[in-house]
Coordinates of C-alpha atoms in Angstrom, one line a residue:
Chain O
M1 CA 142.5 199.7 167.2
L2 CA 139.1 197.5 167.2
T3 CA 137.8 199.3 164.5
L4 CA 140.5 199.0 162.5
L5 CA 140.2 195.0 162.6
F6 CA 137.0 195.6 161.9
D7 CA 137.2 197.0 158.6
G8 CA 140.4 195.1 158.0
V9 CA 138.2 192.0 158.0
A10 CA 135.8 194.0 155.8
Y11 CA 138.1 194.7 153.4
G12 CA 139.8 191.1 153.2
M13 CA 136.1 189.5 153.3
L14 CA 135.6 191.8 150.1
L15 CA 138.9 190.7 148.7
F16 CA 137.8 187.0 149.4
V17 CA 135.0 187.2 147.3
L18 CA 136.6 189.2 144.5
A19 CA 139.5 186.3 144.2
I20 CA 137.9 183.2 145.0
G21 CA 136.9 183.2 141.1
L22 CA 140.5 183.5 140.0
S23 CA 141.7 181.0 142.6
I24 CA 139.5 178.6 141.4
T25 CA 139.9 179.2 137.5
L26 CA 143.8 178.9 138.5
G27 CA 143.6 175.6 140.2
L28 CA 141.2 173.8 137.8
M29 CA 143.0 174.7 134.4
N30 CA 145.6 176.2 135.9
F31 CA 145.3 179.3 133.8
I32 CA 146.4 182.7 134.8
N33 CA 143.8 185.3 134.5
L34 CA 144.7 188.7 134.5
A35 CA 141.5 190.0 133.6
H36 CA 139.4 189.1 136.6
G37 CA 139.2 191.9 137.8
A38 CA 137.4 193.2 134.7
F39 CA 134.5 191.3 135.5
A40 CA 134.7 192.7 139.1
M41 CA 134.6 195.9 137.4
A42 CA 131.7 195.1 135.0
G43 CA 129.8 194.3 138.3
G44 CA 130.5 197.6 139.7
Y45 CA 129.6 199.6 136.7
T46 CA 126.3 198.0 136.5
L47 CA 125.6 198.6 139.9
V48 CA 126.3 201.7 139.6
L49 CA 124.8 202.2 136.2
L50 CA 121.7 200.8 137.2
M51 CA 121.2 203.0 140.3
Q52 CA 121.7 206.1 138.7
K53 CA 120.5 206.0 135.1
A54 CA 117.4 203.4 135.7
G55 CA 116.7 204.3 138.9
W56 CA 116.5 200.8 140.4
P57 CA 117.1 200.3 144.2
F58 CA 119.9 198.7 145.8
L59 CA 119.5 195.1 146.1
P60 CA 118.5 194.1 142.9
S61 CA 121.1 196.3 141.5
V62 CA 123.5 194.0 143.1
F63 CA 121.8 191.1 142.0
M64 CA 122.0 192.0 138.4
A65 CA 125.4 192.9 139.0
F66 CA 126.2 189.4 139.7
A67 CA 123.9 188.3 137.1
V68 CA 125.7 190.3 133.9
S69 CA 129.4 189.6 135.5
A70 CA 128.3 185.7 135.3
L71 CA 126.6 185.9 131.9
L72 CA 129.9 188.0 130.4
G73 CA 131.9 185.1 131.9
L74 CA 129.9 182.5 130.5
V75 CA 130.2 184.1 127.1
L76 CA 133.7 185.0 127.0
E77 CA 134.3 181.7 128.6
V78 CA 132.7 179.6 125.5
T79 CA 134.1 182.1 122.9
L80 CA 137.4 183.0 124.0
Y81 CA 138.8 181.4 127.2
R82 CA 138.6 177.6 126.1
R83 CA 140.9 178.3 123.1
M84 CA 143.5 179.6 125.6
Y85 CA 143.8 176.4 127.9
H86 CA 146.3 174.7 126.5
K87 CA 148.5 177.7 125.9
T88 CA 151.6 178.5 127.4
H89 CA 151.4 180.4 130.6
L90 CA 152.7 183.1 129.0
E91 CA 150.5 183.4 126.3
Q92 CA 148.0 183.2 128.7
V93 CA 148.9 186.3 130.4
L94 CA 149.3 188.3 127.8
F95 CA 145.7 187.4 126.3
S96 CA 144.7 188.5 129.6
I97 CA 146.3 191.3 130.0
G98 CA 144.9 192.2 126.4
L99 CA 141.0 192.0 127.3
T100 CA 141.9 194.2 130.3
F101 CA 143.4 197.0 128.5
M102 CA 140.2 196.8 126.4
A103 CA 137.8 196.8 129.0
V104 CA 139.6 199.7 130.6
A105 CA 139.5 201.7 127.6
S106 CA 136.0 200.8 126.7
V107 CA 134.9 201.7 130.3
D108 CA 136.7 204.7 129.8
Y109 CA 135.0 205.9 126.2
L110 CA 131.2 204.5 127.2
V111 CA 131.2 205.7 130.7
G112 CA 134.1 208.3 131.4
S113 CA 136.9 208.2 133.7
T114 CA 135.8 209.7 136.8
Q115 CA 135.3 207.7 140.1
Q116 CA 131.6 206.7 140.5
L117 CA 130.0 207.1 143.6
V118 CA 127.6 204.7 144.9
Q119 CA 124.2 205.8 146.9
L120 CA 123.8 203.6 150.1
P121 CA 119.7 202.8 151.1
E122 CA 118.8 204.7 154.0
F123 CA 119.0 201.1 156.5
L124 CA 122.7 200.5 155.7
K125 CA 124.0 204.0 156.5
G126 CA 125.0 204.5 159.9
R127 CA 127.3 203.3 162.6
T128 CA 127.4 201.7 165.8
E129 CA 129.8 202.1 168.3
L130 CA 130.5 199.8 171.0
W131 CA 132.4 200.2 174.2
D132 CA 132.5 204.0 174.4
G133 CA 133.7 204.0 170.7
A134 CA 136.6 201.7 170.7
L135 CA 134.9 199.5 168.4
G136 CA 133.2 201.5 165.6
M137 CA 131.1 199.5 163.0
G138 CA 129.8 201.4 160.1
H139 CA 126.9 199.5 159.5
Y140 CA 127.2 198.8 155.4
R141 CA 130.7 197.4 156.7
L142 CA 129.0 194.8 158.7
A143 CA 126.5 194.0 156.0
I144 CA 129.6 193.2 154.1
I145 CA 131.4 190.8 156.3
V146 CA 127.4 189.1 157.3
V147 CA 127.0 188.5 153.6
C148 CA 130.9 187.5 152.3
A149 CA 130.8 184.9 155.5
L150 CA 127.7 183.7 154.5
L151 CA 128.8 183.3 150.7
A152 CA 132.3 181.6 151.8
W153 CA 130.3 179.3 154.0
G154 CA 127.7 178.6 151.0
L155 CA 130.9 177.6 148.8
Q156 CA 132.2 175.1 151.3
W157 CA 129.1 173.8 151.4
L158 CA 128.4 173.6 147.9
L159 CA 131.8 172.1 147.3
V160 CA 131.8 169.7 150.0
H161 CA 128.5 168.3 150.0
T162 CA 126.7 168.2 146.2
R163 CA 127.4 166.4 143.5
F164 CA 128.6 169.2 141.9
G165 CA 131.1 170.1 144.0
A166 CA 132.6 166.3 144.3
Q167 CA 133.2 166.6 140.4
L168 CA 134.8 169.9 140.5
R169 CA 137.2 169.0 143.5
A170 CA 137.7 165.9 141.2
S171 CA 138.4 167.7 137.8
V172 CA 141.2 170.2 140.2
D173 CA 142.9 167.1 140.9
D174 CA 143.3 165.4 138.3
R175 CA 141.6 166.5 135.2
R176 CA 142.1 163.5 132.6
V177 CA 141.2 160.8 135.4
A178 CA 138.0 162.9 136.6
A179 CA 137.4 162.9 132.6
A180 CA 137.8 159.3 132.1
M181 CA 135.4 158.9 135.0
G182 CA 132.4 160.7 132.7
I183 CA 132.6 163.8 134.2
N184 CA 132.2 166.6 131.8
V185 CA 135.0 168.5 132.8
N186 CA 134.2 171.2 130.2
T187 CA 130.8 172.0 131.3
I188 CA 132.1 172.1 135.1
F189 CA 134.2 174.7 134.2
M190 CA 132.1 176.4 132.0
A191 CA 130.1 177.0 134.9
T192 CA 132.9 177.5 137.4
F193 CA 133.7 180.3 135.6
A194 CA 130.8 181.9 135.3
V195 CA 129.8 181.7 138.5
G196 CA 133.8 182.8 139.8
S197 CA 133.0 185.9 137.4
G198 CA 129.6 186.4 138.8
L199 CA 131.1 186.7 142.5
A200 CA 133.6 189.2 141.4
G201 CA 131.1 191.1 140.1
L202 CA 129.1 191.1 143.3
G203 CA 132.3 191.4 144.8
G204 CA 132.9 194.9 142.5
A205 CA 129.4 195.8 143.2
L206 CA 129.2 195.5 147.2
G207 CA 133.2 197.0 147.0
A208 CA 132.3 199.7 144.5
E209 CA 131.6 202.3 148.0
V210 CA 134.6 200.6 149.5
L211 CA 137.3 200.7 147.3
G212 CA 136.1 203.0 144.8
L213 CA 135.3 202.5 141.3
D214 CA 136.9 204.0 138.2
P215 CA 137.9 202.9 134.7
V216 CA 141.6 201.8 135.8
F217 CA 139.8 199.3 138.5
P218 CA 141.0 195.5 137.1
L219 CA 144.6 196.9 136.9
K220 CA 144.5 198.8 140.1
F221 CA 143.4 195.8 142.1
M222 CA 144.8 193.0 140.1
I223 CA 147.8 192.7 142.2
Y224 CA 145.4 192.6 145.3
F225 CA 143.5 189.4 143.2
L226 CA 147.0 188.2 142.7
I227 CA 148.2 188.0 146.2
V228 CA 145.4 186.6 147.4
V229 CA 145.5 183.6 145.1
A230 CA 149.3 182.9 145.2
V231 CA 149.6 183.5 148.9
G232 CA 146.5 181.1 150.1
G233 CA 147.2 178.5 147.5
T234 CA 144.7 177.2 145.1
S235 CA 143.8 173.9 146.7
S236 CA 140.9 174.9 149.2
L237 CA 139.2 177.6 149.9
T238 CA 140.4 178.3 153.7
G239 CA 143.7 179.1 152.1
P240 CA 142.6 182.2 150.0
L241 CA 140.0 183.3 153.0
L242 CA 143.1 183.5 155.5
A243 CA 145.3 185.2 152.9
A244 CA 142.3 187.9 152.0
L245 CA 142.1 188.5 155.8
L246 CA 145.4 188.7 156.5
L247 CA 146.0 191.2 153.4
G248 CA 142.9 193.4 154.4
I249 CA 143.9 194.0 157.7
A250 CA 147.7 194.5 156.7
D251 CA 146.5 196.9 154.3
V252 CA 144.2 198.7 156.3
A253 CA 146.8 198.6 159.3
G254 CA 149.6 199.6 157.5
K255 CA 147.9 202.6 155.8
Y256 CA 146.4 203.6 159.3
Y257 CA 149.6 203.6 160.9
V258 CA 152.4 204.2 158.6
P259 CA 150.5 206.1 155.7
K260 CA 153.5 207.1 154.3
L261 CA 154.7 204.0 153.5
G262 CA 151.2 202.8 152.2
A263 CA 151.3 199.9 150.1
F264 CA 155.2 199.3 150.4
I265 CA 154.6 197.0 153.2
V266 CA 152.1 194.9 151.3
Y267 CA 153.9 194.3 148.4
T268 CA 157.3 193.5 150.2
L269 CA 155.2 190.9 153.0
M270 CA 154.2 189.5 149.8
V271 CA 157.6 189.0 148.0
L272 CA 159.3 187.9 151.0
I273 CA 156.4 185.5 151.8
L274 CA 156.4 184.0 148.0
M275 CA 160.3 183.9 148.5
W276 CA 159.8 181.8 151.4
R277 CA 156.9 179.4 150.4
P278 CA 156.9 179.7 146.7
Q279 CA 153.7 177.4 146.7
G280 CA 151.9 179.8 149.1
L281 CA 151.4 180.2 152.5
F282 CA 148.3 177.5 153.5
T283 CA 148.8 174.6 151.0
R284 CA 149.4 170.5 151.7
G285 CA 153.3 170.2 150.9
N286 CA 153.9 170.5 147.1
A287 CA 151.3 171.0 145.2
Chain L
M1 CA 184.9 168.7 114.6
S2 CA 182.0 167.3 114.9
T3 CA 179.0 167.3 113.2
T4 CA 176.9 168.0 116.3
S5 CA 179.2 171.2 116.9
I6 CA 179.3 172.5 113.2
S7 CA 175.1 172.8 113.3
L8 CA 175.5 174.3 117.1
G9 CA 177.7 177.0 115.8
A10 CA 175.6 177.7 112.6
G11 CA 173.4 180.2 114.2
S12 CA 176.5 182.4 115.2
R13 CA 177.6 183.4 112.2
A14 CA 176.2 186.8 111.0
R15 CA 174.1 186.5 107.9
W16 CA 174.2 189.3 104.9
W17 CA 171.3 190.6 105.9
E18 CA 172.0 191.3 109.4
F19 CA 174.9 194.1 108.2
A20 CA 172.5 195.7 106.0
V21 CA 170.4 196.5 109.0
W22 CA 172.5 197.9 111.0
I23 CA 173.9 199.6 108.4
L24 CA 170.7 201.1 108.1
L25 CA 170.0 201.8 111.5
L26 CA 173.2 203.5 111.9
L27 CA 172.4 205.5 109.0
L28 CA 168.9 206.5 110.3
P29 CA 169.7 210.1 112.0
V30 CA 171.5 211.3 108.9
L31 CA 168.6 209.6 106.9
L32 CA 165.6 211.1 109.0
P33 CA 167.2 214.2 110.8
K34 CA 163.6 215.1 112.2
H35 CA 163.0 211.5 113.5
S36 CA 166.1 211.4 115.7
L37 CA 164.3 211.7 119.1
L38 CA 162.2 208.9 117.9
V39 CA 165.3 207.1 116.6
S40 CA 166.5 207.2 120.2
E41 CA 163.7 206.4 121.9
I42 CA 162.8 203.1 119.8
T43 CA 166.8 202.0 120.1
I44 CA 166.4 202.3 123.9
I45 CA 163.4 200.5 124.2
A46 CA 164.8 197.8 121.9
L47 CA 167.7 197.2 124.0
F48 CA 165.0 196.8 126.9
A49 CA 163.0 194.3 125.0
M50 CA 166.4 192.2 124.2
S51 CA 167.2 192.4 127.8
L52 CA 164.3 191.0 128.3
D53 CA 164.4 188.6 126.0
L54 CA 167.4 186.8 127.9
V55 CA 165.0 186.3 130.7
L56 CA 162.0 184.9 128.8
G57 CA 163.3 183.9 125.2
Y58 CA 166.6 182.2 126.1
S59 CA 165.8 180.8 129.9
G60 CA 161.8 180.9 130.0
I61 CA 160.8 182.9 133.1
V62 CA 157.6 185.1 132.1
S63 CA 158.9 188.2 133.9
L64 CA 156.2 191.1 134.8
G65 CA 158.3 193.3 136.2
H66 CA 161.0 194.0 134.1
A67 CA 161.0 197.9 134.1
A68 CA 161.9 197.1 137.7
F69 CA 165.2 197.1 136.3
F70 CA 164.7 199.7 133.5
G71 CA 163.1 202.3 136.1
T72 CA 166.2 201.7 138.5
G73 CA 169.1 202.5 135.8
A74 CA 166.8 205.7 134.9
Y75 CA 166.9 207.0 138.3
A76 CA 170.4 205.7 138.9
A77 CA 171.6 207.6 136.1
A78 CA 169.7 210.7 136.7
L79 CA 170.6 210.8 140.4
F80 CA 174.3 210.5 139.7
A81 CA 174.6 213.2 136.6
K82 CA 172.8 215.6 139.1
H83 CA 174.5 215.0 142.3
I84 CA 178.1 213.5 141.3
N85 CA 179.3 213.7 137.8
P86 CA 177.4 214.5 134.4
D87 CA 179.9 212.8 132.2
P88 CA 177.0 210.4 130.3
L89 CA 179.5 207.1 129.9
T90 CA 180.4 207.0 133.5
G91 CA 177.0 207.6 134.5
L92 CA 175.6 204.7 132.4
L93 CA 178.2 202.4 133.8
V94 CA 177.0 203.5 137.3
A95 CA 173.3 202.7 136.1
T96 CA 174.3 199.0 134.7
L97 CA 175.9 198.1 137.6
V98 CA 173.3 199.5 140.2
S99 CA 170.5 197.6 138.5
A100 CA 172.8 194.6 138.4
V101 CA 173.3 194.6 142.0
L102 CA 169.5 195.0 142.2
G103 CA 168.8 191.8 139.6
L104 CA 171.6 189.7 141.8
V105 CA 169.6 190.5 145.0
C106 CA 166.0 189.4 143.5
S107 CA 167.1 186.4 141.6
P108 CA 166.4 184.0 144.4
G109 CA 163.0 185.0 144.0
I110 CA 162.3 183.7 140.4
L111 CA 164.0 180.2 141.2
R112 CA 161.8 178.7 142.8
G113 CA 158.0 177.9 142.6
S114 CA 155.6 178.2 139.5
D115 CA 155.3 180.7 136.9
L116 CA 152.5 182.7 139.0
T117 CA 154.8 182.7 141.7
R118 CA 157.4 184.3 139.7
L119 CA 155.0 186.7 138.0
M120 CA 154.0 187.8 141.6
V121 CA 157.7 188.1 142.4
T122 CA 158.9 190.1 139.5
L123 CA 155.5 192.3 139.4
G124 CA 156.1 193.1 143.3
I125 CA 159.5 193.9 143.0
A126 CA 158.4 196.4 140.4
L127 CA 155.5 197.6 142.4
I128 CA 157.6 198.0 145.6
L129 CA 160.3 200.2 143.4
Q130 CA 157.7 202.2 142.3
E131 CA 156.2 202.9 145.6
L132 CA 159.3 203.9 147.1
A133 CA 160.6 206.3 144.2
N134 CA 156.6 207.8 144.9
K135 CA 157.3 208.1 148.9
M136 CA 161.1 209.3 148.7
D137 CA 160.1 212.6 147.3
H138 CA 163.1 214.6 148.7
I139 CA 165.3 212.3 146.5
T140 CA 163.2 211.3 143.7
G141 CA 160.7 214.3 143.0
G142 CA 158.0 211.5 144.1
A143 CA 155.2 211.9 141.3
D144 CA 156.5 214.9 139.6
G145 CA 159.8 213.4 138.5
L146 CA 163.0 214.0 138.7
Q147 CA 163.7 217.1 136.9
G148 CA 166.4 219.2 135.8
V149 CA 169.2 216.3 134.8
L150 CA 171.9 218.4 132.5
M151 CA 174.1 215.7 130.9
G152 CA 177.8 216.4 129.7
P153 CA 179.0 215.9 126.5
V154 CA 179.6 212.3 125.4
L155 CA 183.2 211.5 125.4
G156 CA 183.9 215.0 126.7
R157 CA 183.2 216.1 122.7
F158 CA 179.6 215.8 121.2
E159 CA 176.7 218.1 123.2
F160 CA 173.3 216.3 123.6
D161 CA 171.4 218.9 121.2
L162 CA 167.9 219.4 121.0
M163 CA 167.2 217.8 117.7
G164 CA 168.3 214.7 119.6
Q165 CA 171.0 213.8 116.9
T166 CA 173.3 212.9 119.5
A167 CA 171.4 210.9 121.6
A168 CA 170.2 209.0 118.4
Y169 CA 174.0 208.4 117.7
Y170 CA 174.8 207.4 121.5
A171 CA 171.3 205.3 122.0
L172 CA 172.7 203.1 118.5
A173 CA 176.0 202.9 119.2
V174 CA 175.4 201.5 122.9
T175 CA 172.9 199.4 121.5
L176 CA 175.1 198.1 118.7
L177 CA 177.6 196.9 121.3
V178 CA 175.6 195.6 123.8
F179 CA 173.8 193.5 120.8
L180 CA 177.5 192.0 119.9
L181 CA 178.6 191.2 122.8
L182 CA 175.1 189.5 123.9
R183 CA 175.4 187.9 120.4
R184 CA 178.5 186.7 121.2
W185 CA 177.3 185.6 124.4
V186 CA 174.2 183.8 123.5
H187 CA 175.8 181.4 121.0
S188 CA 178.4 180.5 124.0
P189 CA 178.5 177.5 125.6
F190 CA 176.6 179.6 128.8
G191 CA 174.0 180.4 126.2
F192 CA 172.9 176.9 125.0
S193 CA 172.9 175.6 128.8
L194 CA 170.7 178.6 129.1
K195 CA 168.3 177.0 126.4
A196 CA 168.8 173.5 127.6
I197 CA 167.3 174.8 131.2
R198 CA 164.6 176.6 129.2
D199 CA 163.8 173.5 127.6
N200 CA 164.2 171.0 130.4
R201 CA 165.2 171.8 133.9
L202 CA 165.4 168.3 135.3
R203 CA 167.7 167.2 132.3
A204 CA 169.7 169.9 132.1
Q205 CA 170.0 169.4 135.9
A206 CA 171.2 165.9 134.9
I207 CA 173.7 166.7 132.6
G208 CA 175.5 168.4 135.4
I209 CA 174.5 172.3 134.7
P210 CA 174.1 174.4 137.5
V211 CA 170.7 175.4 137.0
H212 CA 170.4 178.0 139.9
A213 CA 173.5 179.8 139.1
R214 CA 173.0 180.1 135.9
L215 CA 169.5 181.1 136.0
M216 CA 170.9 183.7 138.6
A217 CA 173.6 185.0 136.3
V218 CA 171.5 185.3 133.1
Y219 CA 168.9 187.4 135.7
T220 CA 171.3 189.6 136.7
L221 CA 172.8 189.9 133.4
A222 CA 169.4 190.9 131.9
A223 CA 168.8 193.1 134.8
A224 CA 172.1 195.5 134.1
I225 CA 171.1 195.6 130.3
A226 CA 167.6 196.4 131.5
G227 CA 169.1 199.3 133.5
L228 CA 171.7 200.5 131.0
A229 CA 169.1 201.1 128.8
G230 CA 167.1 203.0 131.6
G231 CA 170.0 204.7 132.3
M232 CA 170.1 206.0 128.3
Q233 CA 166.5 207.3 128.5
A234 CA 167.3 209.3 131.7
Q235 CA 170.2 211.0 130.0
T236 CA 168.9 211.2 126.9
T237 CA 165.4 212.7 128.0
G238 CA 167.0 214.4 130.6
F239 CA 164.3 213.0 132.9
A240 CA 163.1 210.5 134.8
S241 CA 159.5 210.1 136.5
L242 CA 157.8 207.1 138.4
D243 CA 156.4 206.1 135.1
V244 CA 159.9 204.3 134.4
F245 CA 158.5 201.7 136.6
G246 CA 155.0 201.1 135.6
F247 CA 153.2 198.2 134.8
D248 CA 152.2 199.3 131.6
R249 CA 156.1 199.5 130.7
S250 CA 156.4 195.8 131.6
A251 CA 153.8 194.7 129.6
D252 CA 154.5 196.8 126.5
V253 CA 157.7 195.5 126.0
L254 CA 156.7 191.7 126.6
L255 CA 154.3 192.5 123.7
M256 CA 157.1 193.8 121.9
L257 CA 159.2 190.9 122.4
V258 CA 156.4 188.2 121.4
I259 CA 155.7 190.5 118.4
G260 CA 159.2 190.0 117.4
G261 CA 159.6 186.8 118.3
T262 CA 161.6 185.6 121.4
G263 CA 164.8 183.9 121.7
W264 CA 166.8 185.5 118.9
L265 CA 167.7 188.6 120.0
W266 CA 166.5 190.5 116.8
G267 CA 163.1 189.8 118.0
G268 CA 163.6 193.0 120.8
L269 CA 164.8 195.2 117.8
M270 CA 162.0 194.3 115.4
G271 CA 159.2 194.0 118.1
A272 CA 160.2 197.6 119.2
V273 CA 160.1 199.0 115.8
L274 CA 157.1 197.2 114.9
F275 CA 155.2 198.7 118.4
K276 CA 156.4 202.1 118.2
T277 CA 155.1 202.3 114.7
L278 CA 152.0 200.7 115.3
H279 CA 151.9 203.0 118.3
S280 CA 152.1 206.0 116.5
L281 CA 149.7 205.1 113.9
V282 CA 147.1 204.4 116.0
S283 CA 147.7 207.5 118.6
A284 CA 147.4 209.5 115.6
L285 CA 143.8 208.2 114.9
T286 CA 142.6 208.0 118.5
P287 CA 145.1 209.3 121.1
Q288 CA 143.1 208.5 124.3
Y289 CA 142.3 205.2 123.4
W290 CA 145.1 203.2 122.0
T291 CA 145.0 201.0 125.2
F292 CA 141.9 199.5 123.6
W293 CA 143.5 198.5 120.2
I294 CA 146.7 197.4 122.0
G295 CA 144.3 195.1 123.7
L296 CA 142.7 193.8 120.9
F297 CA 145.9 193.2 118.9
L298 CA 147.1 191.1 121.9
V299 CA 143.9 188.9 122.4
L300 CA 143.9 188.4 118.5
L301 CA 147.7 187.2 118.3
M302 CA 147.4 185.3 121.4
L303 CA 144.2 183.2 119.8
V304 CA 145.4 183.2 116.3
G305 CA 148.9 182.7 117.2
R306 CA 152.2 184.9 116.1
E307 CA 153.1 182.6 113.5
K308 CA 149.7 183.2 111.7
L309 CA 149.0 186.5 112.1
L310 CA 151.9 187.9 110.7
R311 CA 151.7 186.0 107.9
P312 CA 148.7 186.9 106.0
W313 CA 148.8 185.1 103.0
T314 CA 148.1 181.8 105.0
W315 CA 145.1 183.0 106.7
G316 CA 142.7 180.7 104.3
R317 CA 144.5 177.5 105.3
R318 CA 143.8 175.2 107.9
S319 CA 146.4 174.1 110.0

């Protein structure tokens, strides 16, 4: 029972780091980016390729996963995404689906369609049992929880206590007024998009062992990222965090107790929540 | 008759090329007897795209899960034929009704919230149904698909043949019928009220259009027609599998509609023909990586804009 809860929290934390970039993109630019999972996949494959082909150790590879995805995000934002901001949601959706299809096919072509395995370093393997096995904690999952919690806390701090955070919040609340105050919204957004993509890449790298990694990753988990954002709302960090934890726990518990229904429970919950509160569970009034 | 009503009614008159295209389409099984199966496939997809046009083009609702209704129709028709009655037309009616009921049940979900919410709800419904069809394998055959569906002859006379001649005529006839009905329907006051809602929901409400009721009605109608298309697909192929609910299918049909243009019924038809032609051309070159090229095409189409991309002669000019 506690073990399930623990695994659910670890899963939820991963989802939070994966999805937070999407939440910011949506909140800031009102841009529906279905290709967000592709950045996560880029991070995952960076990790796997660096470790397998170049023989890098685990931790530097994770860092590189962040850097590569962030760079990819930066380049794509400047070259492609920026042109799409003023277009309709339908066009944005189709554009990002197109990007996702391209990413899936390219990875399939370059790396192959097999599931990739990650060799964890020695110090992250193993398991600690507490209270006569009532709570079994895999060390890797424990590390995930700690890292993601630190990240969430760091992001919150960045958002609340720094000048950049204040500018970002101002731009989210009202882009035009923020621009009129002399805030360079474009630069802010470029940086945010890069960091968001980088975080997705980091999540993809950390999650490669837990979630699995193959070319259809962006399509398989697209719905999960969207759930986190749609249920959590885009107005704060806490909303998506709570939504991600809820989703993680519900998914793990659902698959354990009623494996026959599997993902069915999660989807049904999502549809019902969205029918009940279309703006998301954790939002202040009508956003 | 005032000037306004004349200009509103102008679009409803059939133009000469519309007759010509339909005559050409109906002659296709004779002109290309070897490709009858392809003809029926494209026709069915076109009908499916047309149903999405009602939701997207006429009402402005972005749906990522329209395959939900297509799939429901397919399974309904296949199960009905297998267990109850192999008559195609009765089966089609059942498929349509079942999907319509599903559409009505789901329609409250698309009324509220933002584009993202609607996207998620429609996508979620398709995923739920796919999970259901996957897990209830004693009824649906699960991942193996529902096999061994034997159809009776159409109207008690025309057997489905291996070459697909009957299937092609069947699909074309039904699609033409639905097309004519829809054509009348979108040019009726009802159709105009939908466009008003699409263009400005608040004003539409202010002049007394019952927005929610209209949207629910059009969603149900679109669901019914998607189910009809799905039912035909299951009947002409004698098979229903999980991929009828797939995300790819919903995305593909969106793409067809965007290629063909939204909001004028012909968009679905033209888009389906163009898309399928493109598909077979690219697949012949790279069968495995076809999604890459379709992705590239989508990205370009969205970046450049449909108007410009489909008119190569304007590429040099600045807009």
